[in-house]
């Protein structure tokens, strides 16, 4: 394992294969399948062996929504514009892909889909957020996924960690709420799980010659993905498994080119691992297309694809109905008073940084949010709900503001100094713990007191905790009260990668070091 990790995990062209004439003898309406679906079968070379492709396709189910998407992309009629997306952690963000936006699995899938469905206008958006688990995306889904998205891949196995209990597994409980949020988007998208090995699985047992440091090691079954299989079956969400696709080759057969060190840099896949993940996703789309030829999409499919969601698998496990994490333009509807504050877009055309800005003492901004969490994990109506205000901190021009509750709810007010000693301008979070109310009005008022001699104060968004009580996912993972909001993908400091026929926006033209970390 002494090689440079990017060289060690580079793609393996010598292992690649394609379907060639596999489907030429199978006919539908006297036409070979290989001809009817030529754009799908002649545009991708697989690395993963065929049998392992099928093993890694862990659950297909009825696939009514996915069948609808593939059908519409093959023969666009009323609908010609399609959106696909991925949400997840650092793996699908492209942490150890050598060229983010090119060699990560979702970029490869997006480019294949654009070529495989030439009649469709496809936009692919990578909305992943490194280092955060499912509960964050439950709150902030709108910052990563368009409401009219057609197909969403979800990858959170690594970030969510492991829980040993089979029933009432908290990881599965959280995942259900996110699945429901995505499935309930206006576009009624298809959803596909992309599961990867949990931390410690992509390696060798303690005592093995390739694990001299006795690094953490977990067995095949120590993963939440099996428990989440119940969600796949309950909601008809397709399920792809990198673990199941490669485990036989890596651990049992130790096949050349498919060792753990060939596929993974650490617990993140390298280019070779990303290629295998892309293989799984491409194969699922191909299988769906073949299924449409054998069993055409009909009224029964349409009825299931458009029906309302069933009650939660875990009784009462519903996410709040309204957005909980809003910034920029989506923040505007939550502001119901702007005395002295004006909505201004700072930054650049490529990276705009909008927000409500005031420069004079006495200026007031009022934000109305729903903090009612009755029936959503709230044991008592008097449990407080954390509300986080996004605001700018900078080394010059900034003032102080008081944040308080003025209507519908109550809270202990706080004073925020937006001046910082470091020579930077960053988005920070300020938290107030408020009582539950359908209409809670929180006010930001600029004070006369100032550390800089000036009074600029900028508010750019608000986040309302999904659950009441002291457990605070923002405090644990995203910065917390009076700390920098370190999630660049959602605070305007980093472009999300989008891919269309016209090309790619974001990705490796941004500045990253060799570990994939933003400079």
Coordinates of C-alpha atoms in Angstrom, one line a residue:
X1 CA 0.0 0.0 0.0
X2 CA 3.0 2.3 -0.3
X3 CA 1.9 3.7 -3.7
X4 CA 0.4 7.1 -4.0
X5 CA -3.3 6.6 -3.3
X6 CA -4.4 8.1 -6.6
X7 CA -2.2 5.7 -8.5
X8 CA -3.1 2.7 -6.3
X9 CA -6.8 3.3 -6.9
X10 CA -6.8 4.4 -10.5
X11 CA -9.3 3.0 -12.9
X12 CA -8.5 -0.4 -14.5
X13 CA -9.1 -0.3 -18.3
X14 CA -7.7 -3.8 -18.6
X15 CA -10.7 -5.1 -16.6
X16 CA -13.4 -3.4 -18.7
X17 CA -15.9 -5.1 -20.8
X18 CA -19.2 -4.3 -22.6
X19 CA -22.4 -6.0 -23.7
X20 CA -21.3 -6.1 -27.4
X21 CA -23.8 -8.3 -29.1
X22 CA -25.3 -9.9 -26.0
X23 CA -28.8 -8.6 -26.7
X24 CA -28.7 -8.9 -30.5
X25 CA -30.6 -12.3 -30.5
X26 CA -33.4 -11.0 -28.2
X27 CA -36.1 -9.3 -30.3
X28 CA -39.0 -7.1 -29.4
X29 CA -41.4 -6.4 -32.2
X30 CA -38.9 -8.1 -34.5
X31 CA -36.2 -5.7 -33.6
X32 CA -33.1 -6.7 -31.7
X33 CA -32.9 -5.2 -28.2
X34 CA -29.3 -4.2 -28.9
X35 CA -30.6 -2.1 -31.8
X36 CA -33.7 -0.6 -30.0
X37 CA -31.6 0.4 -26.9
X38 CA -28.3 0.9 -28.7
X39 CA -27.7 4.3 -27.1
X40 CA -27.9 2.6 -23.7
X41 CA -25.7 -0.5 -24.4
X42 CA -23.0 0.9 -26.6
X43 CA -21.9 3.8 -24.5
X44 CA -20.6 2.3 -21.3
X45 CA -17.8 -0.2 -20.5
X46 CA -18.1 -2.0 -17.2
X47 CA -15.4 -2.9 -14.8
X48 CA -17.4 -5.0 -12.3
X49 CA -18.0 -8.5 -13.5
X50 CA -21.6 -9.3 -14.7
X51 CA -22.5 -11.6 -11.8
X52 CA -21.3 -9.0 -9.3
X53 CA -23.3 -6.4 -11.0
X54 CA -26.4 -8.4 -10.3
X55 CA -25.3 -9.1 -6.7
X56 CA -24.8 -5.4 -6.1
X57 CA -28.3 -4.6 -7.4
X58 CA -29.7 -5.6 -4.1
X59 CA -33.4 -4.6 -4.5
X60 CA -35.3 -3.6 -7.7
X61 CA -38.9 -4.2 -6.6
X62 CA -41.8 -2.7 -8.7
X63 CA -39.7 0.3 -9.7
X64 CA -42.8 2.2 -10.9
X65 CA -41.3 5.7 -10.4
X66 CA -37.9 4.6 -11.9
X67 CA -39.7 2.9 -14.9
X68 CA -41.6 6.2 -15.5
X69 CA -38.4 8.2 -15.5
X70 CA -36.6 5.9 -17.9
X71 CA -39.6 5.6 -20.2
X72 CA -40.0 9.4 -20.4
X73 CA -36.3 9.9 -21.0
X74 CA -36.3 7.3 -23.8
X75 CA -39.3 8.9 -25.6
X76 CA -39.7 12.4 -24.4
X77 CA -43.1 13.8 -25.3
X78 CA -44.8 16.3 -23.1
X79 CA -41.7 16.4 -20.8
X80 CA -38.3 17.0 -22.4
X81 CA -36.3 18.5 -19.5
X82 CA -35.1 16.1 -16.7
X83 CA -33.2 16.5 -13.5
X84 CA -31.2 13.9 -11.6
X85 CA -29.4 14.5 -8.3
X86 CA -27.4 12.8 -5.6
X87 CA -27.4 13.7 -1.9
X88 CA -25.0 12.1 0.5
X89 CA -21.6 12.6 2.2
X90 CA -18.0 13.0 1.1
X91 CA -17.9 9.8 -0.9
X92 CA -20.5 10.9 -3.5
X93 CA -19.2 14.5 -3.2
X94 CA -16.0 13.2 -4.7
X95 CA -13.6 13.3 -1.8
X96 CA -10.9 11.0 -3.3
X97 CA -11.9 11.0 -6.9
X98 CA -8.9 12.3 -8.8
X99 CA -11.0 14.9 -10.8
X100 CA -14.1 15.9 -9.0
X101 CA -16.9 16.4 -11.5
X102 CA -15.1 13.9 -13.9
X103 CA -14.1 10.7 -12.2
X104 CA -16.5 10.5 -9.3
X105 CA -19.3 8.0 -9.8
X106 CA -22.2 10.4 -10.1
X107 CA -20.3 12.5 -12.8
X108 CA -19.7 9.3 -14.8
X109 CA -23.3 8.3 -14.4
X110 CA -24.5 11.8 -15.5
X111 CA -22.3 11.8 -18.6
X112 CA -23.5 8.3 -19.5
X113 CA -27.2 9.2 -19.1
X114 CA -26.8 12.4 -21.2
X115 CA -25.3 10.2 -24.1
X116 CA -27.7 7.3 -23.5
X117 CA -30.8 9.4 -23.7
X118 CA -30.0 11.8 -26.6
X119 CA -33.6 13.0 -26.9
X120 CA -33.8 14.1 -23.3
X121 CA -32.4 17.3 -21.9
X122 CA -30.8 16.1 -18.7
X123 CA -29.3 18.2 -15.9
X124 CA -27.4 16.4 -13.1
X125 CA -26.7 18.1 -9.8
X126 CA -24.4 16.9 -7.1
X127 CA -25.9 18.2 -3.9
X128 CA -23.7 16.2 -1.5
X129 CA -22.5 17.7 1.8
X130 CA -19.2 16.2 3.2
X131 CA -19.1 15.2 6.8
X132 CA -22.8 15.4 7.7
X133 CA -25.4 12.6 8.3
X134 CA -29.0 12.1 7.2
X135 CA -30.6 14.4 9.9
X136 CA -28.9 17.4 8.4
X137 CA -30.3 16.8 4.9
X138 CA -33.8 16.3 6.4
X139 CA -33.6 19.9 7.4
X140 CA -31.7 21.3 4.4
X141 CA -32.9 19.2 1.5
X142 CA -34.0 22.3 -0.5
X143 CA -30.4 23.5 -0.6
X144 CA -29.3 20.4 -2.5
X145 CA -32.2 19.2 -4.6
X146 CA -34.5 21.0 -7.0
X147 CA -38.2 20.6 -6.2
X148 CA -39.0 19.2 -9.7
X149 CA -36.2 16.7 -9.7
X150 CA -36.9 13.3 -11.4
X151 CA -34.4 10.9 -9.9
X152 CA -32.5 11.2 -6.7
X153 CA -29.6 8.9 -5.4
X154 CA -29.0 8.8 -1.7
X155 CA -25.7 7.8 -0.1
X156 CA -25.4 8.1 3.7
X157 CA -24.2 4.7 5.0
X158 CA -20.8 5.9 6.0
X159 CA -21.8 9.2 7.5
X160 CA -24.7 7.8 9.5
X161 CA -22.5 5.3 11.3
X162 CA -23.7 2.0 12.7
X163 CA -26.4 1.0 15.2
X164 CA -26.5 -2.6 16.2
X165 CA -30.2 -2.9 17.0
X166 CA -32.5 -4.3 14.3
X167 CA -35.8 -2.8 15.5
X168 CA -36.2 0.9 16.1
X169 CA -32.8 1.5 14.7
X170 CA -32.2 5.3 14.9
X171 CA -30.4 5.4 11.6
X172 CA -33.3 3.7 9.8
X173 CA -35.8 6.0 11.6
X174 CA -33.9 9.1 10.4
X175 CA -33.5 7.7 6.9
X176 CA -37.2 7.1 6.6
X177 CA -37.9 10.8 7.3
X178 CA -35.5 11.8 4.6
X179 CA -36.9 9.3 2.1
X180 CA -40.4 10.7 2.7
X181 CA -39.2 14.2 2.2
X182 CA -37.6 13.3 -1.2
X183 CA -40.5 11.1 -2.4
X184 CA -42.9 13.9 -1.5
X185 CA -41.2 16.5 -3.7
X186 CA -43.5 18.0 -6.3
X187 CA -41.9 16.0 -9.1
X188 CA -42.6 12.7 -7.3
X189 CA -39.0 11.5 -8.1
X190 CA -37.7 8.0 -8.2
X191 CA -35.3 7.3 -5.3
X192 CA -32.3 4.9 -5.3
X193 CA -30.1 4.0 -2.3
X194 CA -26.4 3.8 -3.0
X195 CA -25.0 2.0 0.0
X196 CA -21.2 1.7 0.5
X197 CA -19.2 -0.2 3.1
X198 CA -19.3 1.3 6.6
X199 CA -16.2 2.5 8.4
X200 CA -13.7 -0.4 9.0
X201 CA -15.2 -2.8 6.5
X202 CA -13.0 -1.9 3.5
X203 CA -10.0 -3.5 5.0
X204 CA -8.5 -6.5 6.6
X205 CA -9.0 -8.2 10.0
X206 CA -6.8 -7.4 13.0
X207 CA -3.7 -9.7 12.8
X208 CA -3.8 -9.8 9.0
X209 CA -0.5 -9.0 7.3
X210 CA -2.1 -6.1 5.5
X211 CA -3.4 -4.6 8.8
X212 CA -0.2 -4.3 10.9
X213 CA -1.5 -1.2 12.8
X214 CA -4.6 -3.1 14.0
X215 CA -6.9 -0.6 12.4
X216 CA -10.6 -0.9 12.9
X217 CA -12.2 -3.8 11.1
X218 CA -15.9 -4.7 10.9
X219 CA -17.6 -7.7 9.3
X220 CA -20.0 -7.9 6.4
X221 CA -23.1 -7.7 8.5
X222 CA -22.2 -4.7 10.6
X223 CA -23.9 -2.1 8.6
X224 CA -27.2 -0.3 8.6
X225 CA -27.9 -1.0 5.0
X226 CA -29.5 -4.3 5.7
X227 CA -31.9 -2.7 8.1
X228 CA -32.6 0.0 5.6
X229 CA -33.6 -2.7 3.2
X230 CA -37.0 -2.6 4.9
X231 CA -37.4 1.0 3.7
X232 CA -36.6 -0.2 0.1
X233 CA -39.3 -2.7 0.3
X234 CA -41.8 -0.5 2.1
X235 CA -41.4 2.5 -0.2
X236 CA -40.3 0.6 -3.4
X237 CA -36.9 2.5 -3.3
X238 CA -34.2 0.7 -5.3
X239 CA -31.1 -0.3 -3.5
X240 CA -27.5 -0.6 -4.8
X241 CA -24.8 -2.0 -2.6
X242 CA -21.0 -1.5 -3.2
X243 CA -20.4 -3.8 -0.2
X244 CA -22.3 -6.7 -1.8
X245 CA -20.9 -6.0 -5.3
X246 CA -17.2 -6.3 -4.3
X247 CA -17.1 -8.3 -1.0
X248 CA -16.8 -11.8 -2.7
X249 CA -14.0 -10.5 -4.9
X250 CA -12.1 -8.6 -2.2
X251 CA -12.4 -10.8 0.8
X252 CA -13.2 -14.3 -0.4
X253 CA -11.4 -14.6 -3.8
X254 CA -8.8 -11.8 -3.3
X255 CA -9.2 -11.2 -7.1
X256 CA -6.5 -9.2 -8.8
X257 CA -7.7 -5.7 -9.4
X258 CA -10.4 -6.0 -6.8
X259 CA -8.5 -5.9 -3.5
X260 CA -9.7 -3.4 -0.9
X261 CA -6.5 -1.4 -1.5
X262 CA -7.3 -1.3 -5.2
X263 CA -10.7 0.1 -4.6
X264 CA -10.4 2.3 -1.5
X265 CA -8.0 5.1 -0.5
X266 CA -9.1 4.8 3.1
X267 CA -12.8 4.4 3.8
X268 CA -13.4 6.5 0.7
X269 CA -13.3 4.9 -2.7
X270 CA -10.7 6.1 -5.3
X271 CA -11.3 6.3 -9.0
X272 CA -11.6 2.5 -9.4
X273 CA -14.2 2.4 -6.6
X274 CA -16.1 5.2 -8.1
X275 CA -16.1 3.4 -11.5
X276 CA -17.7 0.4 -9.8
X277 CA -20.4 2.5 -8.2
X278 CA -21.1 4.1 -11.6
X279 CA -21.3 0.5 -13.1
X280 CA -24.0 -0.3 -10.5
X281 CA -26.1 2.8 -11.3
X282 CA -25.7 2.3 -15.1
X283 CA -26.7 -1.3 -14.8
X284 CA -29.8 -0.5 -12.9
X285 CA -30.9 2.0 -15.6
X286 CA -30.2 -0.6 -18.3
X287 CA -32.1 -3.3 -16.5
X288 CA -35.1 -0.9 -16.1
X289 CA -35.0 -0.1 -19.8
X290 CA -35.0 -3.8 -20.7
X291 CA -37.9 -4.4 -18.3
X292 CA -39.9 -1.7 -20.1
X293 CA -39.4 -3.6 -23.4
X294 CA -40.5 -6.9 -21.8
X295 CA -43.3 -5.4 -19.7
X296 CA -44.3 -1.9 -21.0
X297 CA -45.2 0.9 -18.7
X298 CA -49.0 0.9 -18.2
X299 CA -51.8 2.3 -16.2
X300 CA -51.0 0.2 -13.2
X301 CA -47.4 1.6 -13.1
X302 CA -48.8 5.1 -13.5
X303 CA -51.3 4.6 -10.7
X304 CA -48.5 3.4 -8.3
X305 CA -46.0 6.1 -9.4
X306 CA -48.5 8.9 -8.7
X307 CA -50.2 7.6 -5.5
X308 CA -49.7 9.2 -2.1
X309 CA -47.2 7.8 0.3
X310 CA -48.3 5.2 2.8
X311 CA -48.3 6.0 6.5
X312 CA -44.7 6.0 7.9
X313 CA -43.2 2.5 8.5
X314 CA -42.3 3.7 12.0
X315 CA -45.6 5.1 13.4
X316 CA -45.7 8.9 13.5
X317 CA -42.2 9.2 11.9
X318 CA -43.0 12.3 9.8
X319 CA -40.7 15.2 9.0
X320 CA -42.1 18.7 9.3
X321 CA -44.0 19.7 6.2
X322 CA -42.4 23.1 5.7
X323 CA -38.8 23.9 4.8
X324 CA -36.4 24.0 7.8
X325 CA -33.3 25.3 6.2
X326 CA -33.5 28.4 3.9
X327 CA -31.0 30.8 2.5
X328 CA -30.9 33.4 -0.3
X329 CA -34.1 33.7 -2.3
X330 CA -35.8 30.9 -0.5
X331 CA -35.3 32.9 2.7
X332 CA -37.3 35.9 1.5
X333 CA -40.8 34.4 2.2
X334 CA -39.8 33.9 5.8
X335 CA -39.0 37.6 6.3
X336 CA -42.1 39.7 7.2
X337 CA -40.6 43.0 8.3
X338 CA -37.6 44.9 6.9
X339 CA -37.1 48.3 8.6
X340 CA -33.7 49.5 7.5
X341 CA -32.7 46.1 6.0
X342 CA -32.4 45.7 2.3
X343 CA -31.9 42.5 0.2
X344 CA -28.6 42.9 -1.5
X345 CA -26.5 40.4 -3.5
X346 CA -22.8 40.7 -2.6
X347 CA -20.0 38.5 -3.9
X348 CA -19.5 37.7 -7.6
X349 CA -21.7 36.6 -10.5
X350 CA -20.2 33.1 -10.2
X351 CA -20.5 33.0 -6.4
X352 CA -23.2 35.4 -5.3
X353 CA -23.7 36.0 -1.6
X354 CA -27.2 37.5 -1.1
X355 CA -28.8 38.5 2.2
X356 CA -30.6 41.2 4.1
X357 CA -28.2 44.0 5.0
X358 CA -28.6 47.0 7.4
X359 CA -26.0 49.7 8.2
X360 CA -27.8 51.9 10.7
X361 CA -28.7 51.3 14.4
X362 CA -32.3 50.6 15.1
X363 CA -32.8 48.6 11.8
X364 CA -35.1 45.7 12.3
X365 CA -35.6 42.4 10.5
X366 CA -38.3 40.0 11.5
X367 CA -38.3 36.3 10.6
X368 CA -41.5 34.1 10.9
X369 CA -40.9 30.4 11.3
X370 CA -42.9 27.3 12.3
X371 CA -41.4 25.8 15.5
X372 CA -44.4 23.5 16.3
X373 CA -43.0 20.0 16.7
X374 CA -46.1 18.4 18.3
X375 CA -46.3 14.8 17.2
X376 CA -42.8 15.0 15.6
X377 CA -40.6 13.7 18.3
X378 CA -41.8 16.2 20.9
X379 CA -42.7 14.5 24.1
X380 CA -44.0 17.8 25.7
X381 CA -45.3 21.0 24.0
X382 CA -42.9 23.0 26.3
X383 CA -39.8 21.5 24.8
X384 CA -37.7 24.2 23.2
X385 CA -36.7 24.1 19.6
X386 CA -33.4 25.5 18.4
X387 CA -33.4 28.1 15.7
X388 CA -30.2 29.1 14.0
X389 CA -29.8 32.5 12.3
X390 CA -27.2 32.7 9.4
X391 CA -25.3 35.9 9.6
X392 CA -22.1 37.4 8.3
X393 CA -19.0 38.0 10.4
X394 CA -16.1 40.1 9.1
X395 CA -13.1 42.1 10.2
X396 CA -14.4 45.5 9.2
X397 CA -17.6 47.6 8.9
X398 CA -19.6 45.2 11.1
X399 CA -21.9 46.0 14.1
X400 CA -23.9 44.3 16.8
X401 CA -27.4 43.0 16.9
X402 CA -29.9 41.7 19.4
X403 CA -31.9 38.5 18.4
X404 CA -35.1 38.1 20.3
X405 CA -38.6 36.6 20.1
X406 CA -41.3 39.2 19.5
X407 CA -44.5 37.3 18.7
X408 CA -46.1 33.9 19.0
X409 CA -43.1 32.3 20.9
X410 CA -40.7 33.3 23.6
X411 CA -36.9 32.9 24.1
X412 CA -34.0 34.3 25.9
X413 CA -32.6 37.1 23.7
X414 CA -28.9 37.1 22.7
X415 CA -26.5 39.8 21.4
X416 CA -24.3 39.0 18.4
X417 CA -21.1 40.9 17.6
X418 CA -20.5 40.5 13.8
X419 CA -16.9 41.8 14.1
X420 CA -14.2 39.2 14.2
X421 CA -10.5 39.5 14.7
X422 CA -9.5 37.2 11.8
X423 CA -9.2 38.9 8.4
X424 CA -12.0 37.0 6.8
X425 CA -15.6 37.2 6.0
X426 CA -17.5 34.1 7.0
X427 CA -21.1 32.9 7.6
X428 CA -21.7 32.2 11.3
X429 CA -24.6 30.7 13.2
X430 CA -26.4 32.2 16.2
X431 CA -28.8 30.0 18.1
X432 CA -31.9 30.9 20.1
X433 CA -33.9 28.2 21.8
X434 CA -37.6 29.1 21.3
X435 CA -40.9 27.8 22.5
X436 CA -43.1 25.9 20.0
X437 CA -45.5 27.8 17.9
X438 CA -47.0 27.7 14.4
X439 CA -46.0 31.3 13.8
X440 CA -42.9 32.2 15.8
X441 CA -41.6 35.7 14.9
X442 CA -37.9 36.3 15.7
X443 CA -36.4 39.8 15.4
X444 CA -32.9 40.9 14.6
X445 CA -32.3 44.5 15.7
X446 CA -29.1 46.4 15.0
X447 CA -27.7 48.1 18.2
X448 CA -26.0 51.4 18.7
X449 CA -23.1 49.7 20.4
X450 CA -20.3 48.6 18.0
X451 CA -16.8 47.2 18.1
X452 CA -15.7 48.5 14.7
X453 CA -17.2 51.9 14.7
X454 CA -19.7 50.9 12.0
X455 CA -23.0 49.0 12.1
X456 CA -23.3 46.7 9.1
X457 CA -25.3 43.5 9.9
X458 CA -26.2 40.9 7.3
X459 CA -28.7 38.0 7.7
X460 CA -28.7 35.4 5.0
X461 CA -30.8 32.5 6.2
X462 CA -32.4 30.5 9.0
X463 CA -32.5 26.9 10.1
X464 CA -35.2 25.4 12.4
X465 CA -34.2 22.2 14.1
X466 CA -36.2 19.2 13.0
X467 CA -36.6 17.9 16.5
X468 CA -37.0 19.7 19.8
X469 CA -34.7 19.3 22.8
X470 CA -31.0 19.6 23.5
X471 CA -29.8 17.3 20.7
X472 CA -28.6 19.7 18.0
X473 CA -27.2 18.4 14.8
X474 CA -25.9 21.9 13.9
X475 CA -24.0 22.2 17.1
X476 CA -22.4 18.8 16.6
X477 CA -21.5 18.9 13.0
X478 CA -22.0 22.2 11.3
X479 CA -20.5 24.8 13.7
X480 CA -23.1 25.5 16.3
X481 CA -23.8 28.7 18.2
X482 CA -21.4 31.6 17.7
X483 CA -19.2 29.5 15.3
X484 CA -18.5 29.5 11.6
X485 CA -21.0 27.6 9.5
X486 CA -18.4 25.3 7.9
X487 CA -20.5 23.7 5.2
X488 CA -19.3 25.5 2.1
X489 CA -21.7 23.7 -0.2
X490 CA -24.6 25.4 1.5
X491 CA -23.2 28.8 2.5
X492 CA -22.3 30.0 -1.0
X493 CA -18.5 29.5 -0.7
X494 CA -18.4 26.5 -3.0
X495 CA -20.1 25.7 -6.3
X496 CA -22.2 22.5 -6.4
X497 CA -21.3 20.4 -9.5
X498 CA -23.9 20.4 -12.2
X499 CA -23.5 18.6 -15.5
X500 CA -25.5 19.1 -18.7
X501 CA -25.1 18.5 -22.4
X502 CA -23.4 21.9 -22.6
X503 CA -20.7 20.8 -20.1
X504 CA -19.8 20.9 -16.4
X505 CA -20.1 23.7 -13.8
X506 CA -18.0 23.4 -10.7
X507 CA -15.7 20.5 -9.9
X508 CA -12.0 20.3 -10.4
X509 CA -11.7 23.8 -11.8
X510 CA -12.1 24.9 -8.2
X511 CA -9.1 24.8 -5.9
X512 CA -8.6 21.5 -4.0
X513 CA -5.6 19.7 -2.6
X514 CA -4.8 16.1 -3.5
X515 CA -7.0 14.7 -0.7
X516 CA -10.0 16.4 -2.2
X517 CA -10.2 19.1 0.4
X518 CA -11.0 22.6 -0.6
X519 CA -8.1 25.1 -0.4

